[in-house]
Coordinates of C-alpha atoms and ligand atoms in Angstrom, one line a residue:
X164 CA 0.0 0.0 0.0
X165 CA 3.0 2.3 -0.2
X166 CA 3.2 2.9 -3.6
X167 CA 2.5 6.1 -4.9
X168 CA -1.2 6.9 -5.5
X169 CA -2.2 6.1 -9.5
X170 CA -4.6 9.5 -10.6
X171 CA -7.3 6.7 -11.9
X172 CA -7.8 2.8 -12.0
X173 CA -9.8 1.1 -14.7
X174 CA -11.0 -2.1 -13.7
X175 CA -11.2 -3.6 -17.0
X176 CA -9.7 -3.2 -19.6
X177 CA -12.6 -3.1 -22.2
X178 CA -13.3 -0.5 -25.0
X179 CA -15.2 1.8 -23.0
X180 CA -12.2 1.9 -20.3
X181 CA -9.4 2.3 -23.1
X182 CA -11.0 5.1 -25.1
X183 CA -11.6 7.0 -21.9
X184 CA -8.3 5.9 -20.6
X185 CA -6.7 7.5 -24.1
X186 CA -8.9 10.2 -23.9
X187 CA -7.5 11.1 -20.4
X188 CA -3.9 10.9 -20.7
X189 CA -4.7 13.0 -24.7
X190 CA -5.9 16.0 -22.3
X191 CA -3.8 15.3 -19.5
X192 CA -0.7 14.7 -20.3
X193 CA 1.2 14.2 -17.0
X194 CA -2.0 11.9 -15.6
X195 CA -0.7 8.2 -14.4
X196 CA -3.5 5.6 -15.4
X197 CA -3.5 2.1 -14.3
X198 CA -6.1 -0.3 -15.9
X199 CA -6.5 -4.1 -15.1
X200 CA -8.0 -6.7 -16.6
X201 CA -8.4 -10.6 -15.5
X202 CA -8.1 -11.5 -19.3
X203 CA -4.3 -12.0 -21.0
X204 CA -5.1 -9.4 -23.6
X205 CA -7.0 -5.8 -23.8
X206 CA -10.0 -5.0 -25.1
X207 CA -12.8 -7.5 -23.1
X208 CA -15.3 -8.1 -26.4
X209 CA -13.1 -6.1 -28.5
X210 CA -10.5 -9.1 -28.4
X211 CA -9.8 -11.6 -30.5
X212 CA -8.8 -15.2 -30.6
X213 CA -6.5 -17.5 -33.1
X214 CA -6.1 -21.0 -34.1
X215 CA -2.6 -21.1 -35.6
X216 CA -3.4 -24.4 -36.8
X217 CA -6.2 -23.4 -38.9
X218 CA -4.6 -19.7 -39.7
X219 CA -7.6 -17.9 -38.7
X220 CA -8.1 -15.1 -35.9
X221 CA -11.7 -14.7 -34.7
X222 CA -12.6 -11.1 -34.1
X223 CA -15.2 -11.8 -30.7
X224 CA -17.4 -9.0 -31.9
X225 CA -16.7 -6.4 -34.5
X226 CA -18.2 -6.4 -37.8
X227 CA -19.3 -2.9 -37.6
X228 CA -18.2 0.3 -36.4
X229 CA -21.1 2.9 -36.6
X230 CA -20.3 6.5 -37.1
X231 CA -17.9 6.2 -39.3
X232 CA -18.1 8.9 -41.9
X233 CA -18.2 13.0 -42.0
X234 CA -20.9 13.6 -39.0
X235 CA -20.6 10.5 -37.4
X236 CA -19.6 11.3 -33.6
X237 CA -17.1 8.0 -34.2
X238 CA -14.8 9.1 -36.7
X239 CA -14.8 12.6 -35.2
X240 CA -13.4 10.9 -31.8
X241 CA -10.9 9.0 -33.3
X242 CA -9.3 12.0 -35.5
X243 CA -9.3 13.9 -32.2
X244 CA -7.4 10.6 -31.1
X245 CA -5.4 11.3 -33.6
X246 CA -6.2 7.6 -34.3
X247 CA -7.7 7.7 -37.9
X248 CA -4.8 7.6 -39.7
X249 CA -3.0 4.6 -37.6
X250 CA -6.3 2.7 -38.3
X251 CA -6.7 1.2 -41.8
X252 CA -10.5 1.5 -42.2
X253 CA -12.9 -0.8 -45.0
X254 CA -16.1 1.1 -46.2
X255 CA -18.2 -2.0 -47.2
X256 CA -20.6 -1.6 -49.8
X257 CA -23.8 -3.5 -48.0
X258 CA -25.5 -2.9 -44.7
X259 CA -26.7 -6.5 -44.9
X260 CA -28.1 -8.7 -47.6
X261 CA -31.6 -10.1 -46.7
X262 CA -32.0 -13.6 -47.1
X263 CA -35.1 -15.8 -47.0
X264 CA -36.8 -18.5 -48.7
X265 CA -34.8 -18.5 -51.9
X266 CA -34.7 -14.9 -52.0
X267 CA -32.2 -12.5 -51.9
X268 CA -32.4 -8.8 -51.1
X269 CA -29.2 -6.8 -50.7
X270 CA -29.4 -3.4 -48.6
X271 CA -26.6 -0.6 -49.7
X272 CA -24.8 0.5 -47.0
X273 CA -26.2 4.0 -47.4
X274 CA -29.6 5.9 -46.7
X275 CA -31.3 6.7 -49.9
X276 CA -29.9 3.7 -51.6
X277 CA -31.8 0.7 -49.0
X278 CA -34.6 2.9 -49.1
X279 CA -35.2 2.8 -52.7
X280 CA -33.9 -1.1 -52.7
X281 CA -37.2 -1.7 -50.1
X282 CA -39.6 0.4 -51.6
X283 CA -38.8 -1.6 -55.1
X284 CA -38.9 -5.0 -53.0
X285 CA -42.4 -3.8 -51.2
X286 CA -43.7 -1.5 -53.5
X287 CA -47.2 -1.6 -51.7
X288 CA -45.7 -0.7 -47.9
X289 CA -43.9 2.4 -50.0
X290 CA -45.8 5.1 -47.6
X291 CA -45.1 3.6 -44.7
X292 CA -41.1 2.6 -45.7
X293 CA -40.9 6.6 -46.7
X294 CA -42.2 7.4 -42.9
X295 CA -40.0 4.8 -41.0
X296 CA -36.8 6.5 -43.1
X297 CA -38.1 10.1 -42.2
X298 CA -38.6 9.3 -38.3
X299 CA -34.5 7.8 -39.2
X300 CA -33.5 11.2 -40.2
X301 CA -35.6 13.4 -37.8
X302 CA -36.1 11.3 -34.5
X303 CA -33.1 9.2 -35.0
X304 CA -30.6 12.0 -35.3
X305 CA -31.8 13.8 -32.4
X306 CA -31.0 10.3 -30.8
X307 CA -27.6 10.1 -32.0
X308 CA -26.9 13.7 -31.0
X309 CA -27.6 13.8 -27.5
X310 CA -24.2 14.6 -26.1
X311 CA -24.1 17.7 -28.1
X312 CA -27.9 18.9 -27.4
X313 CA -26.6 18.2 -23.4
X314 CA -23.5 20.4 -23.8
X315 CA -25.8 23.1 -26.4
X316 CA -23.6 22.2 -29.8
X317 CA -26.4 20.5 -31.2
X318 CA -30.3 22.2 -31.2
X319 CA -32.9 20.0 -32.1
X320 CA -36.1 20.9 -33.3
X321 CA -38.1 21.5 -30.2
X322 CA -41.5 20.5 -31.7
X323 CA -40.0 17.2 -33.4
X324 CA -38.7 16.7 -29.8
X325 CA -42.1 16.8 -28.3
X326 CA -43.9 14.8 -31.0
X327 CA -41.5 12.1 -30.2
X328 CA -42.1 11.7 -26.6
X329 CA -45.5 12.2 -27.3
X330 CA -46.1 9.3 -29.7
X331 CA -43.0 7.0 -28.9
X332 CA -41.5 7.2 -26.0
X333 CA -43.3 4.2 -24.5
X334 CA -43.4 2.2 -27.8
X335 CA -41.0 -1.0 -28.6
X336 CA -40.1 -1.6 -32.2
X337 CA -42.6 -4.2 -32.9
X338 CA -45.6 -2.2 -31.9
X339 CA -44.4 0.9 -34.0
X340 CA -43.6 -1.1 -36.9
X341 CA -47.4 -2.8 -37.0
X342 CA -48.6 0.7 -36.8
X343 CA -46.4 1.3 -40.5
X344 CA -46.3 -2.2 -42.1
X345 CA -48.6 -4.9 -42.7
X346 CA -46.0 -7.1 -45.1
X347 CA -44.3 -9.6 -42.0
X348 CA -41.1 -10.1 -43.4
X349 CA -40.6 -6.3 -43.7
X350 CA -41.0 -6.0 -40.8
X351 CA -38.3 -8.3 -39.4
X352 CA -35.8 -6.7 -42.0
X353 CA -36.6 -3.3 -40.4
X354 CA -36.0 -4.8 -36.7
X355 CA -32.9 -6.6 -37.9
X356 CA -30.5 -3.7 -37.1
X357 CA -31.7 -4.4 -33.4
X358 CA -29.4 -7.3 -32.9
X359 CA -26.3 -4.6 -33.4
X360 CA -27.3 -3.7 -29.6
X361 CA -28.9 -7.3 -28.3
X362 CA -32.7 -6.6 -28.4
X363 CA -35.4 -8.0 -30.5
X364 CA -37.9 -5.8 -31.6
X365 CA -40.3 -7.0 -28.5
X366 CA -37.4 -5.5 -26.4
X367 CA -36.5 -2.5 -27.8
X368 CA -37.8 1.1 -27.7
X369 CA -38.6 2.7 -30.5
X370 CA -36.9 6.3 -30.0
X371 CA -33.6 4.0 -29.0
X372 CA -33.4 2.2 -31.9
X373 CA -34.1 5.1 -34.6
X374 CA -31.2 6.3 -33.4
X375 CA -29.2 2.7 -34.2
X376 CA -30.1 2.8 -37.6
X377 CA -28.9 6.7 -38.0
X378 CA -26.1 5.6 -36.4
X379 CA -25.1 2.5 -38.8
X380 CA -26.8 3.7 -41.5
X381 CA -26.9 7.5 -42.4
X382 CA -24.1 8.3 -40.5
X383 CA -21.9 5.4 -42.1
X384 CA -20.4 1.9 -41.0
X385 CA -16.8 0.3 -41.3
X386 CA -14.3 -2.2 -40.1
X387 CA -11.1 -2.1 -39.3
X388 CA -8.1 -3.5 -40.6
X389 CA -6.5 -6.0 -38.1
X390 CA -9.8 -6.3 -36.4
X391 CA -11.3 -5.0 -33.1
X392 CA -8.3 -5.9 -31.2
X393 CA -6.1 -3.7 -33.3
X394 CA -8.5 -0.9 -31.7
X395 CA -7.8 -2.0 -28.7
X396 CA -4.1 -1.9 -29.1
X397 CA -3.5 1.2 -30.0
X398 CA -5.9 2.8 -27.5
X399 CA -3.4 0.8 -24.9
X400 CA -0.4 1.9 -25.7
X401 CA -1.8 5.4 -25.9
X402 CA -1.7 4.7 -21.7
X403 CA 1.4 3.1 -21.9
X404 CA 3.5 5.8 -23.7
X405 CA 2.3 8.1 -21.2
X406 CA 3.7 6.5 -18.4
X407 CA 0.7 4.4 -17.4
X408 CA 0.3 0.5 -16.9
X409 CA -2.1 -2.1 -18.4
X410 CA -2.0 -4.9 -15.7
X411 CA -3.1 -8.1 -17.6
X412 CA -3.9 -12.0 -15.7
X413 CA -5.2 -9.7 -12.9
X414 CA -8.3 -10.1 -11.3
X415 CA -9.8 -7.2 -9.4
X416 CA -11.6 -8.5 -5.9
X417 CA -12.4 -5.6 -4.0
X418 CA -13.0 -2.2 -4.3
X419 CA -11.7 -0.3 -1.4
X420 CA -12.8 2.5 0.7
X421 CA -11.6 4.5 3.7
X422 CA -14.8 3.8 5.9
X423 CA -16.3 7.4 5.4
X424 CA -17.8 7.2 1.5
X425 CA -15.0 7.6 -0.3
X426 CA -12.9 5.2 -2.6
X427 CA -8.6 4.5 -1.8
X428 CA -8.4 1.7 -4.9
X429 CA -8.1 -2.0 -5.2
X430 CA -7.3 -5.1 -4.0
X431 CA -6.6 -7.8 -6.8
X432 CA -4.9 -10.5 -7.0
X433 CA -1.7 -9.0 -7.7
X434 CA -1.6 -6.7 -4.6
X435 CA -3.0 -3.7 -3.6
X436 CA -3.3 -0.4 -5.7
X437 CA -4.1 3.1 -4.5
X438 CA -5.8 5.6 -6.2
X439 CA -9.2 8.3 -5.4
X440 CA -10.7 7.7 -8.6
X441 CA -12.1 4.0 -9.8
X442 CA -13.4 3.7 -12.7
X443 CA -15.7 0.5 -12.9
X444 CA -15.8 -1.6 -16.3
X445 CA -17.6 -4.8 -15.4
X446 CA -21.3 -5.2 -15.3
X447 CA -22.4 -3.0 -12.5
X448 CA -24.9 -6.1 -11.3
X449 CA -21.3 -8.0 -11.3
X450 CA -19.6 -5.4 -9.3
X451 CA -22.4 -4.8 -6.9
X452 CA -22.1 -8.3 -5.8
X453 CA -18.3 -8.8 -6.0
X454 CA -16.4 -6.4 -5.2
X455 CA -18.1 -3.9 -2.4
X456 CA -17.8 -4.8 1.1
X457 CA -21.5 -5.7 2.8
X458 CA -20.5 -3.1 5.3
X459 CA -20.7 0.0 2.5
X460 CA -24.9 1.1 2.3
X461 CA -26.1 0.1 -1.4
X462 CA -29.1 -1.3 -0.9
X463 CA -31.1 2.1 -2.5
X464 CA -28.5 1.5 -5.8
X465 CA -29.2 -2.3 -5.6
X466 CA -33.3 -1.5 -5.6
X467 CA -32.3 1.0 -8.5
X468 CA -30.3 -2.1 -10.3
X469 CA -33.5 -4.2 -10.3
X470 CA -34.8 -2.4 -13.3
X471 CA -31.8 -2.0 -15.3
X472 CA -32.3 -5.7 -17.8
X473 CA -29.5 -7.2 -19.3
X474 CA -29.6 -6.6 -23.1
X475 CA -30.0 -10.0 -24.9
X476 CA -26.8 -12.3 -25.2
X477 CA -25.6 -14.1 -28.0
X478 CA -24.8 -17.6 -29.3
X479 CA -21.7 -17.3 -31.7
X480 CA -20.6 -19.8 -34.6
X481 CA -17.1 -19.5 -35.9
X482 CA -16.4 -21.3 -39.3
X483 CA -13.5 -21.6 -41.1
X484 CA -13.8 -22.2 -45.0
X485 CA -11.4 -23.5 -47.2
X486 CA -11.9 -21.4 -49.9
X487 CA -13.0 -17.5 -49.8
X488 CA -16.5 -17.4 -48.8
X489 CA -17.2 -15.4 -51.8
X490 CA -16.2 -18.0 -54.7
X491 CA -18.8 -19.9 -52.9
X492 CA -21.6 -17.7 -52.7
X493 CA -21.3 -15.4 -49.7
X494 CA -20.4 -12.7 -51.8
X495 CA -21.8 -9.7 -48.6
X496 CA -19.8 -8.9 -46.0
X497 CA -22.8 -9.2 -43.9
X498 CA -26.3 -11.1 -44.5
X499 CA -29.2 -11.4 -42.2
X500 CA -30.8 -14.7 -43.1
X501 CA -34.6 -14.8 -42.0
X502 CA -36.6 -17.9 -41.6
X503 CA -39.4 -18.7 -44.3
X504 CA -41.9 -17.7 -41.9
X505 CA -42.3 -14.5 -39.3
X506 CA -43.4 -16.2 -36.5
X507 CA -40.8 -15.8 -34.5
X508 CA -41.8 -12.8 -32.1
X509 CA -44.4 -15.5 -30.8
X510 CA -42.2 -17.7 -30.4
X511 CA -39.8 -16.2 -28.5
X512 CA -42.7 -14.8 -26.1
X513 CA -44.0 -18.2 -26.0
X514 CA -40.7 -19.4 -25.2
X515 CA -40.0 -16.8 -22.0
X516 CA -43.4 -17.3 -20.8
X517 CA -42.6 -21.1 -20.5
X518 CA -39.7 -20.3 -18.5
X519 CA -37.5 -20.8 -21.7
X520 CA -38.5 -24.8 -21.8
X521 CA -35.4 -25.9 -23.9
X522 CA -36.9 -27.0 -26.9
X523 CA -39.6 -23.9 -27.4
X524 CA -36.0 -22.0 -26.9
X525 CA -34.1 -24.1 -29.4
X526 CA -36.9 -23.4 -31.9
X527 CA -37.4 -19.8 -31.8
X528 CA -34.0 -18.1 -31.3
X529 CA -32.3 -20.4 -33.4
X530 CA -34.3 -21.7 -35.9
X531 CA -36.7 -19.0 -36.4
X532 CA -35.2 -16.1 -35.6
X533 CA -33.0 -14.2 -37.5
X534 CA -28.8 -15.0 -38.2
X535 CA -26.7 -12.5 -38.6
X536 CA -23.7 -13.5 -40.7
X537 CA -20.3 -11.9 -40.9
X538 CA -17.8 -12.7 -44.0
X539 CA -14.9 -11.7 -42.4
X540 CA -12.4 -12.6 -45.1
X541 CA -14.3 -10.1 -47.2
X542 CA -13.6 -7.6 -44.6
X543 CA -10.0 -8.4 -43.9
X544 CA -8.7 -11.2 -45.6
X545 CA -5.1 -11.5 -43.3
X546 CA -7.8 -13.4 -40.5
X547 CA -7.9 -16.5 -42.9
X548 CA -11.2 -17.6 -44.8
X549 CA -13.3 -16.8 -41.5
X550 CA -17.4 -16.4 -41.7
X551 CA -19.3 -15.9 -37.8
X552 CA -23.0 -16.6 -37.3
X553 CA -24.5 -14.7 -34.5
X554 CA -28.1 -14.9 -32.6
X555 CA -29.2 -13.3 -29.9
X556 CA -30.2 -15.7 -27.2
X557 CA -31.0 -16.4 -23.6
X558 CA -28.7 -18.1 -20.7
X559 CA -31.7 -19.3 -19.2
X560 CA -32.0 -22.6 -21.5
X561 CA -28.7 -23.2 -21.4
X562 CA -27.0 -26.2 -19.1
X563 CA -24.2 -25.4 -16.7
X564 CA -20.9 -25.6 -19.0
X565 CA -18.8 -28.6 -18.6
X566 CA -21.5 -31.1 -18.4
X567 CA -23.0 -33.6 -21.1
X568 CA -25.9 -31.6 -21.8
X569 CA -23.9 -28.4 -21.9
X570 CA -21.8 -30.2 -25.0
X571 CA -24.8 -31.6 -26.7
X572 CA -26.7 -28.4 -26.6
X573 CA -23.1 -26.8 -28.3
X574 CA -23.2 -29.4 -30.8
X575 CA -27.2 -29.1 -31.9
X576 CA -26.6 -24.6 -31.9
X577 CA -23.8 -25.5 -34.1
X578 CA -25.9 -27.8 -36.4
X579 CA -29.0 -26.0 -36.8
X580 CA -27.3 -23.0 -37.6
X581 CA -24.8 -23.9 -40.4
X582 CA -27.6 -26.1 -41.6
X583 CA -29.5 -22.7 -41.9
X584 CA -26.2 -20.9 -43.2
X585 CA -26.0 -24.1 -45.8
X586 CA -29.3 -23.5 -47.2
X587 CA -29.2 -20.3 -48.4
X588 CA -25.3 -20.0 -49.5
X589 CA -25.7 -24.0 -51.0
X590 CA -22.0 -23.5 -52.4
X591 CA -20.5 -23.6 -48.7
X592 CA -21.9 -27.0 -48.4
X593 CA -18.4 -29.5 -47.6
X594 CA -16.6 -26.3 -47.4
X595 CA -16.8 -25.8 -43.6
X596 CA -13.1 -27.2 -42.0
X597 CA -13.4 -26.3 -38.8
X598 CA -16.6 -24.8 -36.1
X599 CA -16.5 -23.6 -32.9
X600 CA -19.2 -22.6 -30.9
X601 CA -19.5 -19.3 -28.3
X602 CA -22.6 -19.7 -26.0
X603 CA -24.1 -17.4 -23.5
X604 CA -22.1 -19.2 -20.5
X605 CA -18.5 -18.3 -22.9
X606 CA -19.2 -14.3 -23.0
X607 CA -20.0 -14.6 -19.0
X608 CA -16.5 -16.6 -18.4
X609 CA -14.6 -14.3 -20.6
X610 CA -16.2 -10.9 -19.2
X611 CA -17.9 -11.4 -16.6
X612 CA -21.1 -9.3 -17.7
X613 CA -24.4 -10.7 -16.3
X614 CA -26.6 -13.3 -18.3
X615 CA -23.3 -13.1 -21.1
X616 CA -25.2 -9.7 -22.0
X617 CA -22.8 -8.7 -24.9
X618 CA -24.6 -5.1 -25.2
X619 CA -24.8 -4.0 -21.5
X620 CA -28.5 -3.0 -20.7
X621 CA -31.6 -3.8 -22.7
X622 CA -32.5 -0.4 -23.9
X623 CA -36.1 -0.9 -23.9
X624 CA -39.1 1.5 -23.0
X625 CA -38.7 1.6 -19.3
X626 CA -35.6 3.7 -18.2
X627 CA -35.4 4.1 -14.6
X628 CA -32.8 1.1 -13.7
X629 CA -30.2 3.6 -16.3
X630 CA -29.9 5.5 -14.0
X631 CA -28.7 3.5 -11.1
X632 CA -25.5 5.1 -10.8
X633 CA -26.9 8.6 -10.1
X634 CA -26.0 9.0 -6.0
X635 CA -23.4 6.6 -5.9
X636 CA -22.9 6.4 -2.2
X637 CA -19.1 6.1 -2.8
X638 CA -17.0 9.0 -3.7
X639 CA -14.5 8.5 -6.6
X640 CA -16.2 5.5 -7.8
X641 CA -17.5 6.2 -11.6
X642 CA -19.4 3.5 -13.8
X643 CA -18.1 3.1 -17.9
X644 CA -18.9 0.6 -19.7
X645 CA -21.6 -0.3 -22.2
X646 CA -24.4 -0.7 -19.0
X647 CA -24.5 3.4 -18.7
X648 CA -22.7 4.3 -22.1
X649 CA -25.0 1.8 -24.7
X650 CA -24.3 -0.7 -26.6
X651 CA -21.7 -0.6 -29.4
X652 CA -17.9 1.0 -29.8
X653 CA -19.4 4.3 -30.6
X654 CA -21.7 4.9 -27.4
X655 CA -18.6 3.6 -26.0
X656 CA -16.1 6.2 -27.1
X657 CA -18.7 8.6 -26.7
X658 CA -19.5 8.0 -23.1
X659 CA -16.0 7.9 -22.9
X660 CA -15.3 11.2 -23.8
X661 CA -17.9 13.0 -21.6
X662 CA -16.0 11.1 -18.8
X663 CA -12.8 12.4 -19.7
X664 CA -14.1 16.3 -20.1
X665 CA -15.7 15.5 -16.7
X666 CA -12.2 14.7 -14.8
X667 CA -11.4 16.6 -12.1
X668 CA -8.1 16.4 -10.1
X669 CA -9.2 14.8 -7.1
Ligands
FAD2047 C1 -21.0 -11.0 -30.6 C2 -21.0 -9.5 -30.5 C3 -20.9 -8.7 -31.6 C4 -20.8 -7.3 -31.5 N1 -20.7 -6.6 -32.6 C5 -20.5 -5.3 -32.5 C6 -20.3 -4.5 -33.6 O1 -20.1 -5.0 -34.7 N2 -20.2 -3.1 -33.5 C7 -20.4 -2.5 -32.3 O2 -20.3 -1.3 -32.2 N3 -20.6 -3.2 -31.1 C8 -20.7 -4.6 -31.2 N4 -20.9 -5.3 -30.1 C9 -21.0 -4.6 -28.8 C10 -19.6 -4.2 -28.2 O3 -18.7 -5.2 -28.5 C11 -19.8 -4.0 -26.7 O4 -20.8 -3.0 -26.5 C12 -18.5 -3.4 -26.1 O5 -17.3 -4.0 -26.6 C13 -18.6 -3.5 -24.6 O6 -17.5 -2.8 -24.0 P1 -17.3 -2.5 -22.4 O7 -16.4 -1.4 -22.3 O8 -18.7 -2.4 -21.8 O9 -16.5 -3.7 -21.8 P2 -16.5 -5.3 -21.9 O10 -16.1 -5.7 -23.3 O11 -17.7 -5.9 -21.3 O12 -15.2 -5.6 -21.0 C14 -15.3 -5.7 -19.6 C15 -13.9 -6.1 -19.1 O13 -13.8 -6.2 -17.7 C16 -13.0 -7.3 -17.4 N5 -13.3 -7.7 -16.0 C17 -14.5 -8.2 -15.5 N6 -14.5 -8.5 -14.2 C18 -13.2 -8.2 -13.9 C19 -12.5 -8.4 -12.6 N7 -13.1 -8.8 -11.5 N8 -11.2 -8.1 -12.6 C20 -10.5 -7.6 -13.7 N9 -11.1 -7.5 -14.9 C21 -12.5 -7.8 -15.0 C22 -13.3 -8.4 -18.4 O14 -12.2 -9.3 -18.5 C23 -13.4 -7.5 -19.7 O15 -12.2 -7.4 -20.3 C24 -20.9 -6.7 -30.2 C25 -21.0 -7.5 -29.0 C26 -21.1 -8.9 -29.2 C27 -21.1 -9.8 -28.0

């Protein structure tokens, strides 16, 4: 305990920690940062994995980055980062490509352009596709720009404002889109772009996820070169080259205080660290169990945290092809294949309100609901001849890991969804070497964020557990990480940089 105080600990290491970590030391030059993280590498779900002995690196989640082009609050960030130019960016040329039934409808990764491409797919919705684009560009950007509006660079239209709450604010998805669309499987190509944050379109408010498809779509998309962990790499060694420390294999165990409300630093299991300002990563349901002593009074943030629902988690296929998935087919860099029928909003209901009975799950998250498919080697071909298949899912049917039925659930995921991935793309068929499968139970061992959530909190309708953090009974404790910033690497390095205007000497 006699080392000299660190200005700030980050306990993970995950996006949301690194950009503000970066951020910090970028306006503070002299600051002394220490961030930890149980995992051997930085970045939490920006990480990736490799199998030398296939060639391949996995990329755990990136496929998009949203905000990428002139207005997006993304690209803005990272110039100020000065990052833009170390980054080698890809500009694909397709949100997604629809897929269902035999059919095939590819979506341009730009406004105007998927609008028209609906509205000549489902020519008789065309008023209500022209509508759902114009609440995009008028509801959904006053969405997107909420941190400017908050500090007055951004004014919105005060009576679009008020229409919104009016009409929306206590809509999901679904219900709006039956109000605009009759035509079913419109309707699941519109909700689609909810998976991007983990919600369904049962789950998700309306207002919220406007703003996700002004983010990813009128305010531009892309990957980057050397995947999400190159992200995370550079944002690390920002730290580093300022004199600060990334503590790796180290697990954080208690957050420590000085009796009277206010926070001294750490305890892990490399020793002790010292510092008045902690900065919590993990999931704040994780932390309020873990790593506060019983003595500290939270029970008025633990009645708060009740309300705040995990986002939806995801079950994660990673193939490896032995040609490029293109010559065989999968010529997008990302598809959304939909089953034949759009049933599967019942389903999933059907399947909660059995108390996710494992077969009623099985059949509407994997088989009916939608896949979301990434052709990596189309995106970056130096990661080998790599395609992922994503759902969003629930823990709740799944068996404790490491027992039979854990393994034999693994195996069916894996079949029924590259049997899916097979039937639309048939030229993959006998070109899949090698599968491996992420489940709910992986994303909680490797991050420790509650239910495997991949997207923080469910941004639905109801917003009063967001706010949990506001009165934090412990002084010098401050919550970042996708549960108060949002899903996705934008609302990451977003939240991130109000944090880091917000820092005060302590
Ligand atoms: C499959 C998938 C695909 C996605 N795709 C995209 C996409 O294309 N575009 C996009 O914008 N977003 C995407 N997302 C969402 C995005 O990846 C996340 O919102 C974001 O990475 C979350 O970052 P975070 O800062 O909240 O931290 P996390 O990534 O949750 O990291 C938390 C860190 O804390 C560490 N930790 C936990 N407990 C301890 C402890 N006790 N001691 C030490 N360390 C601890 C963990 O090891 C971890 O590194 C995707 C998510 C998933 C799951």
């Amino acid at each position: 305990m006699n080392q000299p105080p660190w200005d700030a600990i980050f306990v993970g290491a995950g996006i949301t920690s690194l950009a503000c970590a970066a951020m910090l030391v970028k306006r503070h030059p002299g600051l002394r940062l220490l961030v930890i993280d149980k995992h051997i590498v930085v970045g939490g779900y920006a990480t990736t994995f490799s199998r030398p002995s296939q060639g391949v690196t996995f990329d755990c989640s990136l496929h998009k980055l949203s905000g990428m082009t002139e207005g997006g609050n993304l690209i803005r960030i990272l110039r100020e980062l000065e990052l833009d130019r170390a980054l080698d960016l890809v500009y694909p040329d397709d949100y997604f490509c629809a897929y269902r039934a035999g059919t095939v409808l590819p979506l341009a990764n730009n406004a105007e352009q998927a609008e028209q491409q609906l509205v000549a797919r489902f020519g008789h919705q065309a008023e209500g596709i022209a509508t759902f684009f114009e609440h995009v560009r008028t509801y959904g950007r006053n969405g997107y720009y909420q941190f400017q509006m908050l500090n007055g660079s951004f004014e919105p239209d005060m009576t679009q404002l008020r229409f919104a709450h009016r009409n929306f604010k206590h809509k999901t998805v679904r219900e709006v889109l039956h109000e605009l669309f009759d035509d079913p499987y419109l309707i699941e190509i519109l909700a689609a772009p909810g998976i991007y944050v983990g919600g369904y379109s049962e789950d998700l408010g309306y207002l919220y996820f406007l703003h996700v498809v002004y983010a990813t779509l009128n305010r531009g998309n892309a990957y980057v070169v050397g995947s999400s962990q190159r992200l995370s790499n550079l944002l690390a060694q920002r730290v580093l080259e300022a004199g600060g420390k990334i503590a790796l294999s180290t697990h954080v165990d208690d957050v420590l205080t000085d009796g009277n409300g206010n926070v001294t630093g750490v305890r892990t299991s490399r020793g002790f660290f010292n510092s008045a300002q902690v900065y919590i990563n993990t999931s704040p349901h994780y932390a309020l169990q873990y790593l506060f002593s019983s003595d500290i009074e939270l029970a008025a943030t633990r009645d708060k945290l009740t309300a705040l629902k995990p986002a939806r988690s995801t079950t994660t296929v990673y193939l490896v092809i032995d040609h490029a998935p293109a010559e065989l087919g999968l010529h997008h860099t990302e598809s959304m294949l939909f089953a034949d029928e759009a049933t599967a909003v019942e389903l999933r209901m059907a399947a909660e309100r059995s108390g996710y009975d494992t077969e009623l799950s099985e059949h509407a998250f994997w088989q009916m609901s939608p896949i979301e498919v990434t052709n990596y080697h189309a995106l970056d071909a130096a990661g080998g001849k790599v395609v992922c298949l994503n759902v969003l899912d629930s823990i709740a049917h799944w068996p404790r890991r490491r027992t039979p039925e854990y393994r034999a659930k693994k195996q069916r995921a894996s079949e029924v969804l590259v049997e899916r991935l097979l039937m639309h793309v048939p030229g993959l068929r006998g070109h899949v070497m090698h599968i491996e499968v992420a489940t709910p139970h992986t994303y909680v061992r490797f991050t420790n964020n509650t239910d495997g959530s991949g997207y923080g909190a469910m941004v639905g309708t109801d917003l009063k557990g967001h706010v949990f953090h506001h009165g934090f009974p412990v002084q010098g404790v401050h919550f970042l990480s996708a549960w108060v910033a949002g899903p996705s690497y934008e609302a990451a390095f977003g939240y991130a940089e109000m944090k880091a205007k917000q820092w005060k000497q302590a």
